[in-house]
Amino acid sequence: MVAVKEVDFFVIGAGSGGVRAARTAAALGASVAIAEDKYFGGTCVNVGCIPKKLYSYASHYHFNFQESRGFGWEFKSAPQFNWRTLRENKKKEISRLQDIYINLLRTSNVSVYEGRAKLLDAHTIQVGEELIRATYILIAVGGWPQPLDIPGGGLALDSNAIFDLPRLPKRLLIIGGGYIAVEFAGIFAGLGVQTSLSYRGDKLLRGFDSDIQRHFTQEIQRHLDFRPQTQITTISVDPKGTLTVTYTDGKEQEVDAVLAAVGRLPRTQDLGLENTQVKLSNSGQIAVDEQLQTNEPSIFAVGDVVGHMTLTPVALAEGMFVADKLFGTGKRQLNYENIPTAVFSHPNLATVGLTQEQAQDRYHHLKIFESNFRHLRHTLSGSNERTYIKIIVDAGTDKVLGMHMMGSDAGEIIQGFASAMIAGITKAQLDNTIGIHPTAAEEFVTLRTLSYEWKSTEELNLS
Ligand code: NDP
């Protein structure tokens, strides 16, 4: 009979949330084990944030080369891009990061199991031939790209496969209008691929502030063929490998590759959840309470499989929260307000706090400050790229409710303002901040012109 190992805490999934929870719990004195069946570091390290950002850097060189002429740089022929070099260098870097993740776990005294973990009951896990009993279990298995459910949908690449294409396609069609679709659209357009983006709606990035959506949807069309209000019904392939997609209006388009970026699904299959009381929500995520505890008191879940906000830093915060709750002081708080986020599209977008639509649901009187300008760099670069920023303020308290930006380094800029928002910054305090000149960021502290005020019907009736 197989000996059963006993641990305080067993983590299923060594992605961002799982690794952070395991290491935090081990540092707090718990005996911890973790299982991973795919790749250490999870989506973010392997097929998400990190390789995507590396590819995004690669694509930005294209624009930098173009823009450098206005600054006096001369070169006889356009620089050539080598996809193989980028892909192989990326692979080496990811492999280095994977090793770091495994070493971090081992040096933190976390026992590492390589294989798919299955729950046999509320405290027992099987990995291959091994059985482990744990006082507490954490499910941190993440998500997986949603397939394109149309005839020939299997011919489309997903956001995992796109990273390791054997060769760069000449013509690429991307389906979707969320983070992944617009990030890859910017990347491949920058790398010189003829890129089309088919979105079933009008304005990209649903859920973002509608002005940011509008400005971004205009801006992105400078680099690629945007096809709003379109949906494809079939994909077929000819013997040479050329793909033909058919749209709902019957029109066809020939491309060399299709990327389906139509969302991600929680990866809950074959986990043995049926052997426990763990329940799924209607949309398939693991259902948890505000303590991230499932219906089964010994089992918790964090990250994309829960889907509160499918962002790496949220998974990290949730992982630390569960470890602290179970093995620490239990005082760590989870707060989903004012979580900053960035889209590494071309141009970048970043946001913290409420969109105007959310603010209008909660407040009666808002002041909206906006600035739409040409970045200093583009006075000489020849680029027409615009930078747009927006600040949403509660007129009653002067509190800043939302800060939004489209433009270079938006993520770097909004990160700092996110701390100010957490501290409850007012517009007067923003105005009292000295700018750093000349930067785009200073616009957030020098912006005085009120664009307009918004009042709820109730407020209008009162005034
Ligand atoms: P999203 O849910 O953000 O976007 C999915 C897109 O696909 C939407 O535009 C949706 O349209 C469209 N869509 C869905 N189903 C279909 C369909 N059947 N046919 C055509 N279009 C369809 O998912 P993503 O995959 O882009 O990203 C998943 C999550 O990963 C993000 O929400 C984000 O949290 C995270 N992420 C974060 C990044 C970052 O921090 N920079 C980068 C990448 C991902 P509609 O709008 O009409 O629903």
Coordinates of C-alpha atoms and ligand atoms in Angstrom, one line a residue:
M1 CA 0.0 0.0 0.0
V2 CA 1.2 3.5 -0.8
A3 CA 2.3 5.5 2.3
V4 CA 0.1 8.6 2.8
K5 CA 2.1 11.8 3.3
E6 CA 0.5 14.3 5.7
V7 CA 0.8 18.1 5.3
D8 CA -0.9 21.2 6.7
F9 CA -1.5 22.8 3.3
F10 CA -1.6 21.3 -0.2
V11 CA -1.7 23.7 -3.1
I12 CA -3.0 22.6 -6.5
G13 CA -1.4 24.7 -9.2
A14 CA 2.0 26.4 -9.2
G15 CA 1.0 29.6 -10.9
S16 CA 1.2 33.1 -9.4
G17 CA -1.4 32.6 -6.7
G18 CA -0.5 29.0 -5.8
V19 CA 3.2 29.6 -5.5
R20 CA 2.7 32.8 -3.4
A21 CA 0.3 31.0 -1.1
A22 CA 2.6 28.0 -0.7
R23 CA 5.7 30.1 0.1
T24 CA 3.8 32.4 2.5
A25 CA 2.3 29.4 4.3
A26 CA 5.7 27.7 4.6
A27 CA 7.3 30.9 5.9
L28 CA 4.6 31.0 8.6
G29 CA 5.7 27.5 9.7
A30 CA 3.1 25.2 7.9
S31 CA 4.2 22.0 6.2
V32 CA 3.3 22.6 2.6
A33 CA 3.2 20.7 -0.7
I34 CA 2.3 21.9 -4.2
A35 CA 1.4 20.1 -7.4
E36 CA 1.8 21.4 -11.0
D37 CA 1.0 19.4 -14.1
K38 CA 1.9 21.9 -16.8
Y39 CA 4.4 24.7 -16.2
F40 CA 5.8 26.2 -13.1
G41 CA 4.9 29.9 -12.9
G42 CA 1.5 29.3 -14.5
T43 CA 0.0 31.4 -17.3
C44 CA 1.7 34.7 -16.4
V45 CA 5.2 33.3 -16.6
N46 CA 4.7 30.9 -19.5
V47 CA 2.0 32.1 -21.8
G48 CA 0.9 35.4 -20.4
C49 CA 2.2 38.6 -18.9
I50 CA 6.0 37.9 -19.2
P51 CA 6.3 36.6 -22.8
K52 CA 3.6 39.0 -23.9
K53 CA 5.5 42.0 -22.5
L54 CA 8.7 40.7 -24.1
Y55 CA 6.9 40.5 -27.5
S56 CA 5.4 43.9 -26.8
Y57 CA 8.9 45.4 -26.3
A58 CA 9.9 43.8 -29.6
S59 CA 7.1 45.3 -31.5
H60 CA 7.7 48.8 -30.1
Y61 CA 11.1 48.8 -31.8
H62 CA 9.3 49.0 -35.1
F63 CA 7.7 52.3 -34.2
N64 CA 10.9 53.5 -32.5
F65 CA 12.9 52.8 -35.7
Q66 CA 10.3 54.7 -37.8
E67 CA 10.2 57.6 -35.4
S68 CA 14.0 57.8 -35.0
R69 CA 14.4 59.5 -38.4
G70 CA 12.9 62.7 -37.1
F71 CA 15.6 62.7 -34.4
G72 CA 18.4 62.5 -37.0
W73 CA 19.0 58.8 -37.2
E74 CA 19.7 57.6 -40.7
F75 CA 19.9 54.0 -41.9
K76 CA 20.0 52.9 -45.5
S77 CA 17.5 50.0 -45.4
A78 CA 14.7 49.3 -42.9
P79 CA 15.9 47.0 -40.0
Q80 CA 14.9 43.4 -40.5
F81 CA 13.0 41.5 -37.8
N82 CA 13.9 37.8 -37.1
W83 CA 11.0 36.0 -35.4
R84 CA 13.1 32.9 -34.6
T85 CA 15.6 35.0 -32.6
L86 CA 12.8 36.6 -30.5
R87 CA 11.0 33.3 -30.0
E88 CA 14.1 31.4 -29.0
N89 CA 15.4 34.2 -26.7
K90 CA 11.9 34.3 -25.1
K91 CA 12.0 30.5 -24.5
K92 CA 15.4 30.7 -22.8
E93 CA 14.1 33.5 -20.5
I94 CA 10.9 31.6 -19.6
S95 CA 12.9 28.4 -18.9
R96 CA 15.2 30.5 -16.6
L97 CA 12.1 31.8 -14.8
Q98 CA 10.6 28.4 -14.4
D99 CA 13.8 27.2 -12.7
I100 CA 13.6 30.1 -10.4
Y101 CA 10.1 29.3 -9.5
I102 CA 10.9 25.6 -8.7
N103 CA 14.0 26.7 -6.7
L104 CA 12.0 29.3 -4.8
L105 CA 9.6 26.6 -3.8
R106 CA 12.3 24.1 -2.8
T107 CA 14.3 26.6 -0.8
S108 CA 11.1 27.6 1.0
N109 CA 10.7 24.0 2.1
V110 CA 7.7 23.3 -0.1
S111 CA 7.4 19.7 -1.4
V112 CA 7.0 19.8 -5.1
Y113 CA 4.9 17.2 -7.0
E114 CA 5.0 17.2 -10.8
G115 CA 1.7 15.9 -12.1
R116 CA -2.0 16.5 -12.1
A117 CA -3.5 16.5 -8.6
K118 CA -6.9 15.0 -8.1
L119 CA -9.1 15.4 -5.0
L120 CA -10.3 12.1 -3.6
D121 CA -12.2 13.8 -0.7
A122 CA -12.1 17.0 1.3
H123 CA -8.6 16.2 2.6
T124 CA -7.0 13.7 0.3
I125 CA -5.2 14.4 -2.9
Q126 CA -3.7 12.0 -5.4
V127 CA -0.8 12.9 -7.7
G128 CA 0.2 9.9 -9.9
E129 CA 0.7 7.0 -7.5
E130 CA 1.1 9.2 -4.4
L131 CA -1.5 10.1 -1.8
I132 CA -1.3 13.1 0.4
R133 CA -3.6 14.1 3.3
A134 CA -3.8 17.8 4.0
T135 CA -5.6 19.8 6.7
Y136 CA -6.3 22.5 4.1
I137 CA -6.2 22.5 0.3
L138 CA -5.9 25.4 -2.0
I139 CA -7.2 25.2 -5.6
A140 CA -5.1 27.6 -7.8
V141 CA -5.3 26.0 -11.2
G142 CA -6.0 29.1 -13.2
G143 CA -7.7 29.3 -16.6
W144 CA -7.3 28.2 -20.2
P145 CA -8.2 29.8 -23.5
Q146 CA -11.8 29.3 -24.6
P147 CA -11.9 27.6 -28.0
L148 CA -13.7 29.2 -31.0
D149 CA -16.9 27.2 -31.3
I150 CA -17.6 27.4 -35.0
P151 CA -17.0 25.0 -37.9
G152 CA -13.2 25.0 -38.5
G153 CA -12.7 26.7 -35.1
G154 CA -9.9 24.2 -34.3
L155 CA -7.8 25.8 -37.1
A156 CA -7.5 29.0 -35.0
L157 CA -4.6 29.4 -32.7
D158 CA -5.1 30.2 -29.1
S159 CA -3.2 32.6 -26.9
N160 CA -0.9 29.8 -25.8
A161 CA 0.1 28.6 -29.2
I162 CA 0.6 32.0 -30.7
F163 CA 3.8 32.5 -28.7
D164 CA 5.6 29.6 -30.4
L165 CA 4.6 29.9 -34.0
P166 CA 7.1 28.1 -36.2
R167 CA 7.2 31.2 -38.5
L168 CA 5.6 34.6 -38.5
P169 CA 2.4 34.7 -40.7
K170 CA 2.1 37.4 -43.4
R171 CA -1.6 37.9 -42.7
L172 CA -3.1 37.4 -39.3
L173 CA -6.8 37.7 -38.2
I174 CA -7.4 38.1 -34.5
I175 CA -10.9 37.4 -33.2
G176 CA -12.0 39.2 -30.0
G177 CA -11.9 42.7 -28.4
G178 CA -10.5 42.1 -24.9
Y179 CA -7.1 42.4 -23.3
I180 CA -5.5 39.5 -25.2
A181 CA -6.9 40.4 -28.6
V182 CA -5.8 44.0 -28.5
E183 CA -2.4 43.2 -27.0
F184 CA -1.6 40.7 -29.7
A185 CA -3.0 43.0 -32.4
G186 CA -0.5 45.6 -31.4
I187 CA 2.3 43.1 -31.1
F188 CA 1.9 41.5 -34.5
A189 CA 1.1 44.8 -36.3
G190 CA 4.4 46.1 -34.9
L191 CA 6.3 43.0 -36.0
G192 CA 5.2 43.7 -39.5
V193 CA 2.3 41.3 -39.9
Q194 CA -0.7 42.5 -41.9
T195 CA -3.1 42.3 -38.9
S196 CA -6.9 42.4 -38.9
L197 CA -9.0 42.5 -35.8
S198 CA -12.5 41.3 -35.9
Y199 CA -14.7 42.3 -33.0
R200 CA -18.4 41.6 -32.5
G201 CA -19.0 45.0 -30.9
D202 CA -18.2 48.6 -31.8
K203 CA -15.8 49.7 -29.0
L204 CA -12.9 47.5 -27.9
L205 CA -12.2 46.6 -24.3
R206 CA -15.6 46.3 -22.8
G207 CA -15.7 47.3 -19.2
F208 CA -13.2 50.1 -19.6
D209 CA -14.2 53.7 -19.3
S210 CA -16.2 54.5 -22.4
D211 CA -14.1 57.5 -23.3
I212 CA -10.9 55.4 -23.1
Q213 CA -12.7 52.7 -25.2
R214 CA -13.6 55.3 -27.8
H215 CA -10.2 57.0 -28.0
F216 CA -8.4 53.6 -28.1
T217 CA -10.7 52.2 -30.8
Q218 CA -9.9 55.2 -33.0
E219 CA -6.2 55.1 -32.2
I220 CA -5.7 51.3 -32.9
Q221 CA -6.9 51.7 -36.5
R222 CA -3.8 53.6 -37.4
H223 CA -1.8 50.4 -37.3
L224 CA -4.2 47.7 -38.3
D225 CA -7.4 46.7 -40.2
F226 CA -10.1 46.9 -37.5
R227 CA -13.4 45.2 -38.4
P228 CA -16.1 46.2 -35.8
Q229 CA -19.5 44.5 -35.7
T230 CA -18.2 41.4 -37.4
Q231 CA -18.3 37.8 -36.6
I232 CA -16.9 34.9 -38.4
T233 CA -19.0 31.7 -39.0
T234 CA -16.4 29.3 -40.5
I235 CA -12.7 28.7 -41.1
S236 CA -11.4 26.5 -43.8
V237 CA -8.0 25.6 -45.0
D238 CA -6.6 24.9 -48.5
P239 CA -3.8 22.4 -49.3
K240 CA -1.2 25.2 -49.2
G241 CA -2.3 26.1 -45.7
T242 CA -4.1 29.3 -46.5
L243 CA -7.1 29.9 -44.3
T244 CA -10.3 31.3 -45.5
V245 CA -12.7 32.8 -42.9
T246 CA -16.3 33.6 -43.7
Y247 CA -18.1 36.4 -42.0
T248 CA -21.8 36.4 -41.1
D249 CA -22.5 38.7 -44.1
G250 CA -21.0 36.1 -46.4
K251 CA -17.8 38.0 -47.1
E252 CA -14.6 36.0 -47.1
Q253 CA -11.0 36.8 -46.0
E254 CA -7.8 34.9 -46.7
V255 CA -5.2 34.8 -44.0
D256 CA -2.2 32.7 -42.9
A257 CA -3.3 32.4 -39.3
V258 CA -6.3 33.1 -37.1
L259 CA -5.9 33.8 -33.4
A260 CA -9.0 33.2 -31.2
A261 CA -8.9 35.6 -28.2
V262 CA -12.4 35.1 -27.1
G263 CA -11.9 34.8 -23.4
R264 CA -10.6 32.3 -20.9
L265 CA -12.3 29.5 -18.9
P266 CA -11.5 28.3 -15.4
R267 CA -9.5 25.0 -15.6
T268 CA -11.7 22.9 -13.3
Q269 CA -11.8 19.6 -15.3
D270 CA -10.6 16.4 -13.8
L271 CA -9.9 17.9 -10.4
G272 CA -12.1 15.4 -8.6
L273 CA -14.4 18.3 -7.4
E274 CA -17.3 15.8 -7.5
N275 CA -15.6 14.0 -4.6
T276 CA -16.1 17.1 -2.5
Q277 CA -18.7 19.7 -1.6
V278 CA -16.9 22.3 -3.8
K279 CA -19.5 24.1 -6.0
L280 CA -19.1 26.0 -9.3
S281 CA -20.8 29.3 -10.1
N282 CA -23.1 29.6 -13.1
S283 CA -20.2 30.8 -15.2
G284 CA -18.0 27.8 -14.2
Q285 CA -15.7 29.4 -11.7
I286 CA -15.1 27.8 -8.3
A287 CA -17.7 29.4 -5.9
V288 CA -16.1 31.0 -2.8
D289 CA -17.2 33.3 0.0
E290 CA -15.4 36.5 0.9
Q291 CA -12.8 34.5 2.8
L292 CA -12.1 32.6 -0.5
Q293 CA -13.4 29.4 1.2
T294 CA -15.4 27.0 -1.0
N295 CA -18.5 25.1 0.1
E296 CA -16.0 22.5 1.5
P297 CA -14.6 24.1 4.7
S298 CA -11.1 22.6 4.2
I299 CA -10.8 23.8 0.6
F300 CA -10.0 27.4 -0.6
A301 CA -9.5 28.8 -4.1
V302 CA -7.7 31.8 -5.5
G303 CA -6.8 33.4 -8.8
D304 CA -8.3 32.9 -12.3
V305 CA -10.2 29.8 -11.3
V306 CA -12.3 32.0 -9.0
G307 CA -12.2 35.0 -11.4
H308 CA -12.8 37.9 -9.1
M309 CA -10.3 39.8 -11.3
T310 CA -8.2 37.7 -13.6
L311 CA -5.0 39.6 -13.0
T312 CA -1.7 38.2 -11.6
P313 CA -1.3 40.7 -8.8
V314 CA -4.9 39.9 -7.6
A315 CA -4.0 36.1 -7.5
L316 CA -0.9 37.0 -5.5
A317 CA -2.9 39.1 -3.0
E318 CA -5.5 36.3 -2.7
G319 CA -2.8 33.7 -2.2
M320 CA -1.2 35.7 0.7
F321 CA -4.6 36.3 2.1
V322 CA -5.5 32.6 2.4
A323 CA -2.0 31.7 3.8
D324 CA -2.3 34.4 6.4
K325 CA -5.9 33.4 7.3
L326 CA -4.9 29.8 7.8
F327 CA -1.4 30.0 9.3
G328 CA -0.8 33.7 10.2
T329 CA -2.5 36.5 12.1
G330 CA -5.6 36.3 10.0
K331 CA -5.5 40.1 9.9
R332 CA -4.6 40.6 6.2
Q333 CA -7.5 42.3 4.3
L334 CA -8.6 41.8 0.7
N335 CA -9.8 44.8 -1.1
Y336 CA -10.9 44.7 -4.7
E337 CA -11.4 48.5 -4.9
N338 CA -8.9 50.7 -6.8
I339 CA -7.0 47.8 -8.4
P340 CA -4.9 49.3 -11.2
T341 CA -4.7 47.5 -14.5
A342 CA -2.8 48.1 -17.8
V343 CA -3.3 46.8 -21.3
F344 CA 0.0 46.6 -23.1
S345 CA -1.5 47.4 -26.4
H346 CA -0.2 50.0 -28.9
P347 CA -0.7 52.6 -27.4
N348 CA -0.8 51.4 -23.8
L349 CA -3.8 51.9 -21.6
A350 CA -4.0 52.0 -17.8
T351 CA -6.7 52.7 -15.3
V352 CA -7.4 52.8 -11.6
G353 CA -10.6 53.3 -9.8
L354 CA -14.1 53.8 -11.2
T355 CA -15.1 54.2 -14.9
Q356 CA -17.5 57.1 -15.5
E357 CA -20.3 54.5 -15.9
Q358 CA -19.5 53.0 -12.5
A359 CA -19.2 56.4 -10.9
Q360 CA -22.6 57.5 -12.3
D361 CA -24.2 54.4 -10.6
R362 CA -22.8 55.4 -7.2
Y363 CA -22.5 59.2 -7.1
H364 CA -24.9 62.0 -8.0
H365 CA -22.5 64.8 -9.1
L366 CA -19.2 64.2 -10.9
K367 CA -16.6 66.5 -12.4
I368 CA -14.7 65.2 -15.4
F369 CA -11.3 66.5 -16.3
E370 CA -9.8 65.4 -19.7
S371 CA -6.7 66.1 -21.7
N372 CA -6.0 64.9 -25.2
F373 CA -2.6 65.9 -26.4
R374 CA 0.4 65.0 -28.5
H375 CA 3.3 63.6 -26.5
L376 CA 6.5 65.8 -26.7
R377 CA 8.3 62.9 -28.4
H378 CA 5.9 63.1 -31.3
T379 CA 6.7 66.7 -32.1
L380 CA 9.8 65.4 -33.9
S381 CA 8.9 61.7 -34.4
G382 CA 6.3 62.4 -37.1
S383 CA 3.8 60.1 -35.4
N384 CA 0.2 61.3 -35.0
E385 CA -0.3 59.3 -31.8
R386 CA -2.4 61.0 -29.2
T387 CA -2.3 60.7 -25.5
Y388 CA -5.6 60.9 -23.6
I389 CA -6.1 61.2 -19.8
K390 CA -9.2 61.5 -17.8
I391 CA -9.8 62.2 -14.1
I392 CA -13.2 61.5 -12.5
V393 CA -13.9 63.5 -9.3
D394 CA -16.8 63.4 -6.8
A395 CA -18.0 67.0 -6.8
G396 CA -19.4 66.7 -3.3
T397 CA -16.1 65.6 -1.6
D398 CA -13.5 66.4 -4.2
K399 CA -12.3 62.8 -4.0
V400 CA -10.7 61.4 -7.1
L401 CA -12.8 58.3 -8.1
G402 CA -11.0 57.2 -11.3
M403 CA -7.9 57.9 -13.3
H404 CA -7.5 56.7 -16.8
M405 CA -4.8 57.0 -19.4
M406 CA -4.1 56.0 -23.0
G407 CA -0.5 56.6 -24.0
S408 CA 3.1 55.6 -23.7
D409 CA 4.0 54.0 -20.4
A410 CA 0.5 54.4 -19.1
G411 CA 1.0 51.4 -16.8
E412 CA 4.2 52.8 -15.3
I413 CA 2.4 56.1 -14.7
I414 CA -0.9 54.8 -13.2
Q415 CA 0.9 52.5 -10.8
G416 CA 2.0 55.4 -8.7
F417 CA -1.3 57.2 -8.8
A418 CA -3.0 53.9 -7.6
S419 CA -1.3 54.4 -4.2
A420 CA -2.6 58.0 -4.1
M421 CA -6.1 56.7 -4.9
I422 CA -5.8 54.1 -2.1
A423 CA -4.9 56.9 0.2
G424 CA -8.1 58.7 -0.8
I425 CA -6.5 61.6 -2.8
T426 CA -8.6 64.6 -3.6
K427 CA -8.4 66.7 -6.8
A428 CA -7.1 69.6 -4.7
Q429 CA -4.2 67.3 -3.5
L430 CA -3.5 66.3 -7.1
D431 CA -3.4 70.0 -8.0
N432 CA -1.0 70.7 -5.1
T433 CA 1.4 68.1 -6.4
I434 CA 4.4 69.6 -8.3
G435 CA 4.8 68.0 -11.7
I436 CA 7.9 66.5 -13.2
H437 CA 8.6 68.4 -16.3
P438 CA 8.5 67.5 -19.2
T439 CA 6.6 64.2 -18.7
A440 CA 3.2 63.0 -19.8
A441 CA 2.5 62.1 -16.2
E442 CA 2.6 65.7 -15.1
E443 CA -0.6 66.2 -17.0
F444 CA -2.4 64.4 -14.1
V445 CA -1.3 67.1 -11.7
T446 CA -1.5 70.1 -13.9
L447 CA -4.9 69.4 -15.4
R448 CA -7.2 72.2 -14.3
T449 CA -9.7 72.6 -17.1
L450 CA -13.1 71.1 -16.2
S451 CA -14.4 69.2 -19.3
Y452 CA -17.9 68.9 -18.0
E453 CA -20.0 68.1 -15.0
W454 CA -22.4 65.2 -14.8
K455 CA -25.5 65.2 -12.4
S456 CA -27.9 62.4 -11.7
T457 CA -31.6 63.2 -12.4
E458 CA -32.1 63.3 -8.6
E459 CA -29.4 65.9 -8.3
L460 CA -30.7 67.9 -11.3
N461 CA -34.2 68.0 -9.6
L462 CA -32.6 69.3 -6.4
S463 CA -30.6 72.0 -8.0
Ligands
NDP1 P1 -11.8 39.0 -22.3 O1 -12.9 38.4 -21.6 O2 -11.2 40.3 -21.8 O3 -12.3 39.3 -23.8 C1 -12.9 38.4 -24.6 C2 -13.3 39.0 -25.9 O4 -13.8 38.0 -26.8 C3 -14.4 40.0 -25.7 O5 -14.1 41.1 -26.6 C4 -15.6 39.3 -26.2 O6 -16.6 40.2 -26.8 C5 -15.1 38.4 -27.3 N1 -15.8 37.2 -27.5 C6 -16.2 36.3 -26.6 N2 -16.8 35.2 -27.1 C7 -16.8 35.5 -28.5 C8 -17.3 34.8 -29.6 N3 -17.9 33.6 -29.5 N4 -17.1 35.3 -30.8 C9 -16.4 36.5 -31.0 N5 -16.0 37.2 -29.9 C10 -16.1 36.7 -28.7 O7 -10.8 37.9 -22.5 P2 -9.3 37.8 -22.9 O8 -9.2 36.4 -23.4 O9 -8.9 38.9 -23.8 O10 -8.5 38.0 -21.6 C11 -8.9 37.2 -20.4 C12 -8.5 37.9 -19.2 O11 -7.1 37.8 -18.9 C13 -8.7 39.4 -19.2 O12 -10.1 39.7 -18.9 C14 -7.8 39.9 -18.2 O13 -8.3 39.9 -16.9 C15 -6.6 38.9 -18.3 N6 -5.5 39.5 -19.0 C16 -4.9 40.6 -18.5 C17 -3.8 41.2 -19.1 C18 -3.1 42.4 -18.5 O14 -3.2 42.6 -17.3 N7 -2.5 43.2 -19.3 C19 -3.4 40.7 -20.4 C20 -4.1 39.6 -20.9 C21 -5.2 39.1 -20.2 P3 -17.6 41.1 -25.9 O15 -16.8 42.3 -25.5 O16 -18.7 41.4 -26.8 O17 -18.0 40.2 -24.7

